[in-house]
Each structure stands twice: as C-alpha cells, then as structure tokens.
Amino acid sequence: MTQTISTSAPEKMTPGARRAVTASVLGTIIEWYDYALYGAVAGMIIGPLFFPSDASSAETFAALATFGVGFLARPLGGIVIGHLGDTRGRKTAMILTIVLMAGATVGMGLLPTAAQVGMLAPILLILLRFVQGFGAGAELSGAVTLVAEYVPVRRRGLFTGIVLAAPPAGISLATAAFFIVSGLSEEQLFGWGWRVPFLVSAVLFLVAFYIRRRLEETPEYVAAQELAEQKKRDTTMPLKYVLKNFPKQIVVGFLSIVGHNAMQYTLATFSIGFMLSIEGGLDRPQALLAVVIGSAVAVVTTPFGGMLADRIGASKVMAAASLMMVVLSWPIFLLLKTGEFGPSALAIALGYGLIITGTSGGQGALLANLFPAHVRLSGMSFVRELNGALIAGFSPMIVAMLISAAGGGLWLAVGYLMLCGLISAVAILLSGRMGDNENSALV
C-alpha cells in the first residue's frame, strides 16, 4: 500500500500547535497522576485494606491483579473512544477520557474498605478500576495524535516525546503524593491518609477539563475528513478499516512496545512492593522517594529521545533502547535487591533514563506514523491498549509470581524482562523503518 505525505501537515509551529502541545502535556500529566495513584500503593495499602489475607503475598497478588483489571478495560476504551475521536473529533475523545478517569479516581478515594462492608469493597474497587481503565484507553494515544497532527512531521519525535514525558511526570507526582502522606502514623495512613491523594484529583480534574475544553480540531484531521468525503471513503467504522488495511502496522506497533510496557510498569508499580519486602531494606517513604527520583529522570530525558528520533529515526532509537533493556534488566534487579536507598534509586533511574527515554522518545512518532489521519486514533489506541492489557497490566504480577516461583531468586523475572526487550528490538529491526517520519502514513 502506497503511503503519501499529507499536504495539510504544517511546516512550522503555529499558535494552535503550541496550545495543543501545552494542553496535551498538562492534561496527560494530570490523567497519569490519577492512573498511577493505584499502582503506587497497590501492594502497600490497597492489598491489606481491600484484599485482607493471612499471607501478605496473597494480598499483593490480589492488589496487582486488580491493577491489571484497569488494563483489561483499556482496549475496550481504546476502541470506543478511539472511534469517537476519529468520527466526532479529537476534542470529544480527550474530554471524555478525563471525565471517566477523574470520576473513577475520586470514587476510589471515597470507597469503604473490606473491614467496613466486606466483599462489596473489592467489588466496587474493581468496578472503578475498570471505568478508570476504560477512560485511559485513548488518553495517551489521543494526546500523541493531537500533537502529531499539529506539529511539522520532521519534528514529530521531539514534540510527541514531550507528551510521552508526561506519564513519568504523573507517576512521579502520584508517588510523591503518597510519599508525603506516608509520614503519617500507620493508623492515620490506613484510616484516612491514603484517601487524600485520590481526592485531590478532583481539583486537578477541573484544570484538565478547562484546558481541553479550549482545544480545536487539528488541521490534518479536518483535511482528512474532507478528503474522505471527497473520495466517498467510509469513515463510520475506523477500526474495521485499520484491521483490514493495516495488519502489518498493527503487528509492528504492538510488538514495538512490549519491552517498554513491561519495564515501565515493573519500575513504577512492582518495584515499590519489592523494595519494601527485602528484610532490613527500605522503609515506605524511602521506597516511594526512590521511584519519584528515578521516574523524574525520564521527564527530563524523554524529549531528548524524541529529538534523536527525528535525527536518526524512531525505529533506531526504540530498537537501541529495547536492546539496552536486555543488557540492563539484571543489573537493575541486583541494585533493587540491595535494600539500600542509593542503589535502589539508581536502579530505577537507569531503567527510566536509559531504557524508557528511548522507548518513550521514539514511540509517539513511530506509532503516529503507522496510521493515516482519518483512522489514526483508532489504530494507535487499539495497538497501545491491546498491548497494555496483555503486557503492561500484568507485568508487575508476572514478575512478582516469577520471583516467588524461583524461591526469591531473580533469574526468572529478569529473563521475562529480557525476553520482552528482545521481542521489541527484533520486531522493530525487521519492520524496515516503517514508523520513521519519512515513511509516515498521513492521509
């Protein structure tokens, strides 16, 4: 299939493009703050309060499994909201995501615990995680799509890289919020303190809602809709069109982010409980601070990964970062297992700074370049969220179970992460630079 460059793609940054970047970055930070809150305390607080068990490992597995429920909902949300974004406009999709996510997050902060209402508590928690995951299904894809369609194609890596620096920023803020309340006494933290960061998202929602209400549709999307009408192209079922016409792009897109999702969610979610589980290791505030420091590295470095993607190609950047994951997975876990603050923070910083920098920095451009504008949001959302359901959502639980199966040994968990990185690297290298800017499928 011949891919053509759209004449509607801007050649320079416009005021509308700058507003789109600002709105996407700020909104995504706020939304990932919401989404990361659960992950930050899944094994530490959610387990004991909503899945009480005589075995702490059972509590952790149950809490991490519920974390995965949100990811199971994401493909469905990606399909539905991606469909709305391609048929009704990007703005509609991006407003819907924040309403669903913020409502679910505030709802979690108001939930009764298992000690208060028994089995109803975990049922309500799972329901809200599903709603939250549904809303997240097109959030980042929508933000990346918006920016990719506003900025010049030759600078797509840089500006989508800036957007993809927002999730680590949200993770840092969410973890920092729990770092602050972790100074409370055990009784205060488990009584009411854990609720505060969830409820704060109500205020943040108003900010995100205001920002996204002011968005305008991208020139490229408008041009694509007009072209579709001229060519009598059926745009009523964008995902069906993607599945029929872009199967290779779907496979490449899915496999290219296997390593990214496995590593990012292991660092952001599993690592906290792991650091706390080491006898004589870190206390709760130290573990949270290690994640704050480590993930903050990616906030600074990811845009540089995007700049490099514009210079040498998103495919090379993502492949190199995925191979780096194969090399660094073992050292990262060895550093985490020391039970010392400095090495633990360094481990997470290495993961974010040398792996996630490249996989995030190149990811926005690569995925956006795979699909034409009139079905881009559906294509990107389907790829990202299907991968999220199968890889991101359950990687923390898989890693925990593999360590348990190995009697506390690291080799199975490290092997899993190395395999994920290798899968991505091979898929990208065999794709023929399909996702680079010069090969962009825009119309």
mmCIF file with all atom_site columns, C-alpha atoms in Angstrom, residues 143-334:
data_model
loop_
_atom_site.group_PDB
_atom_site.id
_atom_site.type_symbol
_atom_site.label_atom_id
_atom_site.label_alt_id
_atom_site.label_comp_id
_atom_site.label_asym_id
_atom_site.label_entity_id
_atom_site.label_seq_id
_atom_site.pdbx_PDB_ins_code
_atom_site.Cartn_x
_atom_site.Cartn_y
_atom_site.Cartn_z
_atom_site.occupancy
_atom_site.B_iso_or_equiv
_atom_site.pdbx_formal_charge
_atom_site.auth_seq_id
_atom_site.auth_comp_id
_atom_site.auth_asym_id
_atom_site.auth_atom_id
_atom_site.pdbx_PDB_model_num
ATOM 1   C CA . ALA A 1 143 ? -2.720  13.341 23.233 1.00 0.00 ? 143 ALA A CA 1
ATOM 2   C CA . VAL A 1 144 ? 0.005   11.987 20.942 1.00 0.00 ? 144 VAL A CA 1
ATOM 3   C CA . THR A 1 145 ? -2.341  12.048 17.946 1.00 0.00 ? 145 THR A CA 1
ATOM 4   C CA . LEU A 1 146 ? -3.339  15.646 18.637 1.00 0.00 ? 146 LEU A CA 1
ATOM 5   C CA . VAL A 1 147 ? 0.269   16.813 18.830 1.00 0.00 ? 147 VAL A CA 1
ATOM 6   C CA . ALA A 1 148 ? 1.467   14.667 15.912 1.00 0.00 ? 148 ALA A CA 1
ATOM 7   C CA . GLU A 1 149 ? -1.184  16.213 13.666 1.00 0.00 ? 149 GLU A CA 1
ATOM 8   C CA . TYR A 1 150 ? -0.405  19.785 14.685 1.00 0.00 ? 150 TYR A CA 1
ATOM 9   C CA . VAL A 1 151 ? 3.403   19.869 14.555 1.00 0.00 ? 151 VAL A CA 1
ATOM 10  C CA . PRO A 1 152 ? 5.671   19.573 11.477 1.00 0.00 ? 152 PRO A CA 1
ATOM 11  C CA . VAL A 1 153 ? 6.285   15.936 10.541 1.00 0.00 ? 153 VAL A CA 1
ATOM 12  C CA . ARG A 1 154 ? 10.066  16.424 10.727 1.00 0.00 ? 154 ARG A CA 1
ATOM 13  C CA . ARG A 1 155 ? 9.710   17.448 14.416 1.00 0.00 ? 155 ARG A CA 1
ATOM 14  C CA . ARG A 1 156 ? 7.167   14.820 15.341 1.00 0.00 ? 156 ARG A CA 1
ATOM 15  C CA . GLY A 1 157 ? 9.610   12.878 17.501 1.00 0.00 ? 157 GLY A CA 1
ATOM 16  C CA . LEU A 1 158 ? 10.522  15.860 19.675 1.00 0.00 ? 158 LEU A CA 1
ATOM 17  C CA . PHE A 1 159 ? 7.008   17.045 20.409 1.00 0.00 ? 159 PHE A CA 1
ATOM 18  C CA . THR A 1 160 ? 5.428   13.619 20.865 1.00 0.00 ? 160 THR A CA 1
ATOM 19  C CA . GLY A 1 161 ? 8.455   12.876 23.067 1.00 0.00 ? 161 GLY A CA 1
ATOM 20  C CA . ILE A 1 162 ? 7.491   15.854 25.215 1.00 0.00 ? 162 ILE A CA 1
ATOM 21  C CA . VAL A 1 163 ? 3.979   14.405 25.532 1.00 0.00 ? 163 VAL A CA 1
ATOM 22  C CA . LEU A 1 164 ? 5.418   11.000 26.423 1.00 0.00 ? 164 LEU A CA 1
ATOM 23  C CA . ALA A 1 165 ? 7.469   12.620 29.169 1.00 0.00 ? 165 ALA A CA 1
ATOM 24  C CA . ALA A 1 166 ? 4.140   13.416 30.840 1.00 0.00 ? 166 ALA A CA 1
ATOM 25  C CA . PRO A 1 167 ? 3.319   9.872  32.088 1.00 0.00 ? 167 PRO A CA 1
ATOM 26  C CA . PRO A 1 168 ? 6.571   9.641  34.114 1.00 0.00 ? 168 PRO A CA 1
ATOM 27  C CA . ALA A 1 169 ? 5.771   13.116 35.438 1.00 0.00 ? 169 ALA A CA 1
ATOM 28  C CA . GLY A 1 170 ? 2.332   11.909 36.507 1.00 0.00 ? 170 GLY A CA 1
ATOM 29  C CA . ILE A 1 171 ? 3.876   8.802  38.066 1.00 0.00 ? 171 ILE A CA 1
ATOM 30  C CA . SER A 1 172 ? 6.356   10.999 39.953 1.00 0.00 ? 172 SER A CA 1
ATOM 31  C CA . LEU A 1 173 ? 3.583   13.264 41.238 1.00 0.00 ? 173 LEU A CA 1
ATOM 32  C CA . ALA A 1 174 ? 1.392   10.346 42.308 1.00 0.00 ? 174 ALA A CA 1
ATOM 33  C CA . THR A 1 175 ? 4.268   8.635  44.084 1.00 0.00 ? 175 THR A CA 1
ATOM 34  C CA . ALA A 1 176 ? 5.326   11.945 45.650 1.00 0.00 ? 176 ALA A CA 1
ATOM 35  C CA . ALA A 1 177 ? 1.778   12.449 46.932 1.00 0.00 ? 177 ALA A CA 1
ATOM 36  C CA . PHE A 1 178 ? 1.953   9.142  48.781 1.00 0.00 ? 178 PHE A CA 1
ATOM 37  C CA . PHE A 1 179 ? 5.476   9.926  49.925 1.00 0.00 ? 179 PHE A CA 1
ATOM 38  C CA . ILE A 1 180 ? 4.044   12.999 51.668 1.00 0.00 ? 180 ILE A CA 1
ATOM 39  C CA . VAL A 1 181 ? 1.207   11.144 53.407 1.00 0.00 ? 181 VAL A CA 1
ATOM 40  C CA . SER A 1 182 ? 3.480   8.206  54.260 1.00 0.00 ? 182 SER A CA 1
ATOM 41  C CA . GLY A 1 183 ? 4.862   10.363 57.061 1.00 0.00 ? 183 GLY A CA 1
ATOM 42  C CA . LEU A 1 184 ? 1.588   9.840  58.920 1.00 0.00 ? 184 LEU A CA 1
ATOM 43  C CA . SER A 1 185 ? 1.277   7.187  61.570 1.00 0.00 ? 185 SER A CA 1
ATOM 44  C CA . GLU A 1 186 ? 0.223   3.701  60.468 1.00 0.00 ? 186 GLU A CA 1
ATOM 45  C CA . GLU A 1 187 ? -3.250  4.254  61.917 1.00 0.00 ? 187 GLU A CA 1
ATOM 46  C CA . GLN A 1 188 ? -3.685  7.619  60.188 1.00 0.00 ? 188 GLN A CA 1
ATOM 47  C CA . LEU A 1 189 ? -2.341  6.388  56.841 1.00 0.00 ? 189 LEU A CA 1
ATOM 48  C CA . PHE A 1 190 ? -4.583  3.324  56.693 1.00 0.00 ? 190 PHE A CA 1
ATOM 49  C CA . GLY A 1 191 ? -7.511  5.205  58.241 1.00 0.00 ? 191 GLY A CA 1
ATOM 50  C CA . TRP A 1 192 ? -7.793  8.319  56.067 1.00 0.00 ? 192 TRP A CA 1
ATOM 51  C CA . GLY A 1 193 ? -4.376  9.422  54.803 1.00 0.00 ? 193 GLY A CA 1
ATOM 52  C CA . TRP A 1 194 ? -4.342  7.139  51.758 1.00 0.00 ? 194 TRP A CA 1
ATOM 53  C CA . ARG A 1 195 ? -7.562  8.765  50.518 1.00 0.00 ? 195 ARG A CA 1
ATOM 54  C CA . VAL A 1 196 ? -6.159  12.304 50.264 1.00 0.00 ? 196 VAL A CA 1
ATOM 55  C CA . PRO A 1 197 ? -4.136  11.900 47.022 1.00 0.00 ? 197 PRO A CA 1
ATOM 56  C CA . PHE A 1 198 ? -7.163  10.298 45.336 1.00 0.00 ? 198 PHE A CA 1
ATOM 57  C CA . LEU A 1 199 ? -9.481  13.122 46.377 1.00 0.00 ? 199 LEU A CA 1
ATOM 58  C CA . VAL A 1 200 ? -7.001  15.821 45.311 1.00 0.00 ? 200 VAL A CA 1
ATOM 59  C CA . SER A 1 201 ? -7.545  14.664 41.736 1.00 0.00 ? 201 SER A CA 1
ATOM 60  C CA . ALA A 1 202 ? -10.971 16.355 41.832 1.00 0.00 ? 202 ALA A CA 1
ATOM 61  C CA . VAL A 1 203 ? -9.200  19.716 41.808 1.00 0.00 ? 203 VAL A CA 1
ATOM 62  C CA . LEU A 1 204 ? -6.760  18.583 39.141 1.00 0.00 ? 204 LEU A CA 1
ATOM 63  C CA . PHE A 1 205 ? -9.675  17.406 37.003 1.00 0.00 ? 205 PHE A CA 1
ATOM 64  C CA . LEU A 1 206 ? -11.074 20.931 36.822 1.00 0.00 ? 206 LEU A CA 1
ATOM 65  C CA . VAL A 1 207 ? -7.735  22.156 35.485 1.00 0.00 ? 207 VAL A CA 1
ATOM 66  C CA . ALA A 1 208 ? -7.546  19.404 32.856 1.00 0.00 ? 208 ALA A CA 1
ATOM 67  C CA . PHE A 1 209 ? -11.168 19.898 31.839 1.00 0.00 ? 209 PHE A CA 1
ATOM 68  C CA . TYR A 1 210 ? -10.648 23.641 31.343 1.00 0.00 ? 210 TYR A CA 1
ATOM 69  C CA . ILE A 1 211 ? -7.517  23.064 29.266 1.00 0.00 ? 211 ILE A CA 1
ATOM 70  C CA . ARG A 1 212 ? -9.106  20.522 26.960 1.00 0.00 ? 212 ARG A CA 1
ATOM 71  C CA . ARG A 1 213 ? -12.344 22.443 26.520 1.00 0.00 ? 213 ARG A CA 1
ATOM 72  C CA . ARG A 1 214 ? -10.279 25.103 24.740 1.00 0.00 ? 214 ARG A CA 1
ATOM 73  C CA . LEU A 1 215 ? -8.793  22.704 22.203 1.00 0.00 ? 215 LEU A CA 1
ATOM 74  C CA . GLU A 1 216 ? -9.524  22.957 18.492 1.00 0.00 ? 216 GLU A CA 1
ATOM 75  C CA . GLU A 1 217 ? -9.563  20.140 15.962 1.00 0.00 ? 217 GLU A CA 1
ATOM 76  C CA . THR A 1 218 ? -6.251  19.557 14.205 1.00 0.00 ? 218 THR A CA 1
ATOM 77  C CA . PRO A 1 219 ? -5.875  20.887 10.643 1.00 0.00 ? 219 PRO A CA 1
ATOM 78  C CA . GLU A 1 220 ? -4.738  17.457 9.479  1.00 0.00 ? 220 GLU A CA 1
ATOM 79  C CA . TYR A 1 221 ? -7.812  15.743 10.942 1.00 0.00 ? 221 TYR A CA 1
ATOM 80  C CA . VAL A 1 222 ? -10.144 18.284 9.315  1.00 0.00 ? 222 VAL A CA 1
ATOM 81  C CA . ALA A 1 223 ? -8.351  17.880 5.971  1.00 0.00 ? 223 ALA A CA 1
ATOM 82  C CA . ALA A 1 224 ? -8.502  14.086 6.253  1.00 0.00 ? 224 ALA A CA 1
ATOM 83  C CA . GLN A 1 225 ? -12.248 14.180 6.898  1.00 0.00 ? 225 GLN A CA 1
ATOM 84  C CA . GLU A 1 226 ? -12.773 16.438 3.887  1.00 0.00 ? 226 GLU A CA 1
ATOM 85  C CA . LEU A 1 227 ? -10.660 14.152 1.709  1.00 0.00 ? 227 LEU A CA 1
ATOM 86  C CA . ALA A 1 228 ? -12.564 11.110 2.926  1.00 0.00 ? 228 ALA A CA 1
ATOM 87  C CA . GLU A 1 229 ? -15.814 12.794 1.959  1.00 0.00 ? 229 GLU A CA 1
ATOM 88  C CA . GLN A 1 230 ? -14.470 13.684 -1.487 1.00 0.00 ? 230 GLN A CA 1
ATOM 89  C CA . LYS A 1 231 ? -13.327 10.109 -2.087 1.00 0.00 ? 231 LYS A CA 1
ATOM 90  C CA . LYS A 1 232 ? -16.571 8.707  -0.655 1.00 0.00 ? 232 LYS A CA 1
ATOM 91  C CA . ARG A 1 233 ? -14.441 6.813  1.849  1.00 0.00 ? 233 ARG A CA 1
ATOM 92  C CA . ASP A 1 234 ? -16.408 5.049  4.592  1.00 0.00 ? 234 ASP A CA 1
ATOM 93  C CA . THR A 1 235 ? -15.278 6.563  7.914  1.00 0.00 ? 235 THR A CA 1
ATOM 94  C CA . THR A 1 236 ? -18.087 5.156  10.050 1.00 0.00 ? 236 THR A CA 1
ATOM 95  C CA . MET A 1 237 ? -16.020 2.153  11.232 1.00 0.00 ? 237 MET A CA 1
ATOM 96  C CA . PRO A 1 238 ? -12.405 3.329  11.533 1.00 0.00 ? 238 PRO A CA 1
ATOM 97  C CA . LEU A 1 239 ? -11.147 0.282  13.460 1.00 0.00 ? 239 LEU A CA 1
ATOM 98  C CA . LYS A 1 240 ? -12.572 -2.083 10.843 1.00 0.00 ? 240 LYS A CA 1
ATOM 99  C CA . TYR A 1 241 ? -10.711 -0.072 8.201  1.00 0.00 ? 241 TYR A CA 1
ATOM 100 C CA . VAL A 1 242 ? -7.477  -0.317 10.203 1.00 0.00 ? 242 VAL A CA 1
ATOM 101 C CA . LEU A 1 243 ? -7.774  -4.074 10.723 1.00 0.00 ? 243 LEU A CA 1
ATOM 102 C CA . LYS A 1 244 ? -8.442  -4.635 7.025  1.00 0.00 ? 244 LYS A CA 1
ATOM 103 C CA . ASN A 1 245 ? -5.827  -2.309 5.555  1.00 0.00 ? 245 ASN A CA 1
ATOM 104 C CA . PHE A 1 246 ? -3.017  -2.090 8.122  1.00 0.00 ? 246 PHE A CA 1
ATOM 105 C CA . PRO A 1 247 ? -2.433  -5.575 9.628  1.00 0.00 ? 247 PRO A CA 1
ATOM 106 C CA . LYS A 1 248 ? 1.360   -5.325 9.356  1.00 0.00 ? 248 LYS A CA 1
ATOM 107 C CA . GLN A 1 249 ? 1.358   -1.925 11.055 1.00 0.00 ? 249 GLN A CA 1
ATOM 108 C CA . ILE A 1 250 ? -0.730  -3.345 13.900 1.00 0.00 ? 250 ILE A CA 1
ATOM 109 C CA . VAL A 1 251 ? 1.745   -6.182 14.470 1.00 0.00 ? 251 VAL A CA 1
ATOM 110 C CA . VAL A 1 252 ? 4.778   -3.879 14.320 1.00 0.00 ? 252 VAL A CA 1
ATOM 111 C CA . GLY A 1 253 ? 3.144   -1.328 16.615 1.00 0.00 ? 253 GLY A CA 1
ATOM 112 C CA . PHE A 1 254 ? 2.140   -3.962 19.159 1.00 0.00 ? 254 PHE A CA 1
ATOM 113 C CA . LEU A 1 255 ? 5.494   -5.730 19.291 1.00 0.00 ? 255 LEU A CA 1
ATOM 114 C CA . SER A 1 256 ? 7.498   -2.490 19.323 1.00 0.00 ? 256 SER A CA 1
ATOM 115 C CA . ILE A 1 257 ? 6.180   -1.524 22.772 1.00 0.00 ? 257 ILE A CA 1
ATOM 116 C CA . VAL A 1 258 ? 6.249   -4.922 24.507 1.00 0.00 ? 258 VAL A CA 1
ATOM 117 C CA . GLY A 1 259 ? 9.560   -4.099 26.183 1.00 0.00 ? 259 GLY A CA 1
ATOM 118 C CA . HIS A 1 260 ? 8.543   -0.553 27.050 1.00 0.00 ? 260 HIS A CA 1
ATOM 119 C CA . ASN A 1 261 ? 5.377   -1.560 28.864 1.00 0.00 ? 261 ASN A CA 1
ATOM 120 C CA . ALA A 1 262 ? 6.946   -4.485 30.698 1.00 0.00 ? 262 ALA A CA 1
ATOM 121 C CA . MET A 1 263 ? 9.797   -2.348 32.029 1.00 0.00 ? 263 MET A CA 1
ATOM 122 C CA . GLN A 1 264 ? 7.851   0.835  32.781 1.00 0.00 ? 264 GLN A CA 1
ATOM 123 C CA . TYR A 1 265 ? 5.172   -0.848 34.872 1.00 0.00 ? 265 TYR A CA 1
ATOM 124 C CA . THR A 1 266 ? 7.654   -3.082 36.643 1.00 0.00 ? 266 THR A CA 1
ATOM 125 C CA . LEU A 1 267 ? 9.570   0.029  37.699 1.00 0.00 ? 267 LEU A CA 1
ATOM 126 C CA . ALA A 1 268 ? 6.537   2.147  38.569 1.00 0.00 ? 268 ALA A CA 1
ATOM 127 C CA . THR A 1 269 ? 4.420   -0.476 40.332 1.00 0.00 ? 269 THR A CA 1
ATOM 128 C CA . PHE A 1 270 ? 6.201   -3.698 41.259 1.00 0.00 ? 270 PHE A CA 1
ATOM 129 C CA . SER A 1 271 ? 9.425   -2.093 42.457 1.00 0.00 ? 271 SER A CA 1
ATOM 130 C CA . ILE A 1 272 ? 7.808   -0.347 45.445 1.00 0.00 ? 272 ILE A CA 1
ATOM 131 C CA . GLY A 1 273 ? 6.469   -3.533 46.999 1.00 0.00 ? 273 GLY A CA 1
ATOM 132 C CA . PHE A 1 274 ? 9.702   -5.354 46.129 1.00 0.00 ? 274 PHE A CA 1
ATOM 133 C CA . MET A 1 275 ? 11.870  -2.777 47.903 1.00 0.00 ? 275 MET A CA 1
ATOM 134 C CA . LEU A 1 276 ? 9.634   -2.968 50.973 1.00 0.00 ? 276 LEU A CA 1
ATOM 135 C CA . SER A 1 277 ? 9.733   -6.783 51.019 1.00 0.00 ? 277 SER A CA 1
ATOM 136 C CA . ILE A 1 278 ? 13.509  -7.025 51.429 1.00 0.00 ? 278 ILE A CA 1
ATOM 137 C CA . GLU A 1 279 ? 14.359  -7.796 55.054 1.00 0.00 ? 279 GLU A CA 1
ATOM 138 C CA . GLY A 1 280 ? 16.217  -4.899 56.605 1.00 0.00 ? 280 GLY A CA 1
ATOM 139 C CA . GLY A 1 281 ? 15.639  -2.885 53.425 1.00 0.00 ? 281 GLY A CA 1
ATOM 140 C CA . LEU A 1 282 ? 13.906  0.384  52.678 1.00 0.00 ? 282 LEU A CA 1
ATOM 141 C CA . ASP A 1 283 ? 11.009  1.802  54.633 1.00 0.00 ? 283 ASP A CA 1
ATOM 142 C CA . ARG A 1 284 ? 7.891   3.114  52.899 1.00 0.00 ? 284 ARG A CA 1
ATOM 143 C CA . PRO A 1 285 ? 8.986   6.772  52.436 1.00 0.00 ? 285 PRO A CA 1
ATOM 144 C CA . GLN A 1 286 ? 12.384  5.700  51.079 1.00 0.00 ? 286 GLN A CA 1
ATOM 145 C CA . ALA A 1 287 ? 10.856  3.293  48.542 1.00 0.00 ? 287 ALA A CA 1
ATOM 146 C CA . LEU A 1 288 ? 8.435   5.939  47.318 1.00 0.00 ? 288 LEU A CA 1
ATOM 147 C CA . LEU A 1 289 ? 11.174  8.561  47.091 1.00 0.00 ? 289 LEU A CA 1
ATOM 148 C CA . ALA A 1 290 ? 13.358  6.189  45.064 1.00 0.00 ? 290 ALA A CA 1
ATOM 149 C CA . VAL A 1 291 ? 10.571  5.880  42.473 1.00 0.00 ? 291 VAL A CA 1
ATOM 150 C CA . VAL A 1 292 ? 9.982   9.652  42.470 1.00 0.00 ? 292 VAL A CA 1
ATOM 151 C CA . ILE A 1 293 ? 13.652  10.330 41.774 1.00 0.00 ? 293 ILE A CA 1
ATOM 152 C CA . GLY A 1 294 ? 14.019  7.546  39.223 1.00 0.00 ? 294 GLY A CA 1
ATOM 153 C CA . SER A 1 295 ? 10.902  8.355  37.204 1.00 0.00 ? 295 SER A CA 1
ATOM 154 C CA . ALA A 1 296 ? 11.691  12.085 37.275 1.00 0.00 ? 296 ALA A CA 1
ATOM 155 C CA . VAL A 1 297 ? 14.779  11.304 35.203 1.00 0.00 ? 297 VAL A CA 1
ATOM 156 C CA . ALA A 1 298 ? 12.574  10.297 32.255 1.00 0.00 ? 298 ALA A CA 1
ATOM 157 C CA . VAL A 1 299 ? 10.656  13.576 32.468 1.00 0.00 ? 299 VAL A CA 1
ATOM 158 C CA . VAL A 1 300 ? 13.886  15.379 31.587 1.00 0.00 ? 300 VAL A CA 1
ATOM 159 C CA . THR A 1 301 ? 15.414  12.868 29.177 1.00 0.00 ? 301 THR A CA 1
ATOM 160 C CA . THR A 1 302 ? 12.446  11.629 27.100 1.00 0.00 ? 302 THR A CA 1
ATOM 161 C CA . PRO A 1 303 ? 12.212  14.771 24.909 1.00 0.00 ? 303 PRO A CA 1
ATOM 162 C CA . PHE A 1 304 ? 15.869  14.229 24.005 1.00 0.00 ? 304 PHE A CA 1
ATOM 163 C CA . GLY A 1 305 ? 14.951  10.710 22.942 1.00 0.00 ? 305 GLY A CA 1
ATOM 164 C CA . GLY A 1 306 ? 12.317  12.299 20.710 1.00 0.00 ? 306 GLY A CA 1
ATOM 165 C CA . MET A 1 307 ? 14.856  14.722 19.241 1.00 0.00 ? 307 MET A CA 1
ATOM 166 C CA . LEU A 1 308 ? 17.148  11.804 18.458 1.00 0.00 ? 308 LEU A CA 1
ATOM 167 C CA . ALA A 1 309 ? 14.225  10.004 16.796 1.00 0.00 ? 309 ALA A CA 1
ATOM 168 C CA . ASP A 1 310 ? 13.793  12.987 14.457 1.00 0.00 ? 310 ASP A CA 1
ATOM 169 C CA . ARG A 1 311 ? 17.502  12.901 13.592 1.00 0.00 ? 311 ARG A CA 1
ATOM 170 C CA . ILE A 1 312 ? 18.198  9.196  13.073 1.00 0.00 ? 312 ILE A CA 1
ATOM 171 C CA . GLY A 1 313 ? 14.716  7.657  13.009 1.00 0.00 ? 313 GLY A CA 1
ATOM 172 C CA . ALA A 1 314 ? 12.274  6.467  15.662 1.00 0.00 ? 314 ALA A CA 1
ATOM 173 C CA . SER A 1 315 ? 12.962  2.844  14.720 1.00 0.00 ? 315 SER A CA 1
ATOM 174 C CA . LYS A 1 316 ? 16.671  3.045  15.566 1.00 0.00 ? 316 LYS A CA 1
ATOM 175 C CA . VAL A 1 317 ? 16.030  4.821  18.865 1.00 0.00 ? 317 VAL A CA 1
ATOM 176 C CA . MET A 1 318 ? 13.394  2.335  20.029 1.00 0.00 ? 318 MET A CA 1
ATOM 177 C CA . ALA A 1 319 ? 15.398  -0.694 18.894 1.00 0.00 ? 319 ALA A CA 1
ATOM 178 C CA . ALA A 1 320 ? 18.517  0.531  20.705 1.00 0.00 ? 320 ALA A CA 1
ATOM 179 C CA . ALA A 1 321 ? 16.558  1.220  23.899 1.00 0.00 ? 321 ALA A CA 1
ATOM 180 C CA . SER A 1 322 ? 14.919  -2.215 23.724 1.00 0.00 ? 322 SER A CA 1
ATOM 181 C CA . LEU A 1 323 ? 18.338  -3.863 23.397 1.00 0.00 ? 323 LEU A CA 1
ATOM 182 C CA . MET A 1 324 ? 19.513  -1.750 26.331 1.00 0.00 ? 324 MET A CA 1
ATOM 183 C CA . MET A 1 325 ? 16.692  -3.352 28.319 1.00 0.00 ? 325 MET A CA 1
ATOM 184 C CA . VAL A 1 326 ? 18.132  -6.794 27.570 1.00 0.00 ? 326 VAL A CA 1
ATOM 185 C CA . VAL A 1 327 ? 21.503  -5.663 28.921 1.00 0.00 ? 327 VAL A CA 1
ATOM 186 C CA . LEU A 1 328 ? 20.310  -3.706 31.972 1.00 0.00 ? 328 LEU A CA 1
ATOM 187 C CA . SER A 1 329 ? 17.472  -5.841 33.382 1.00 0.00 ? 329 SER A CA 1
ATOM 188 C CA . TRP A 1 330 ? 19.830  -7.950 35.507 1.00 0.00 ? 330 TRP A CA 1
ATOM 189 C CA . PRO A 1 331 ? 21.847  -5.024 36.959 1.00 0.00 ? 331 PRO A CA 1
ATOM 190 C CA . ILE A 1 332 ? 18.628  -3.138 37.723 1.00 0.00 ? 332 ILE A CA 1
ATOM 191 C CA . PHE A 1 333 ? 17.250  -6.002 39.803 1.00 0.00 ? 333 PHE A CA 1
ATOM 192 C CA . LEU A 1 334 ? 20.562  -6.579 41.556 1.00 0.00 ? 334 LEU A CA 1
#
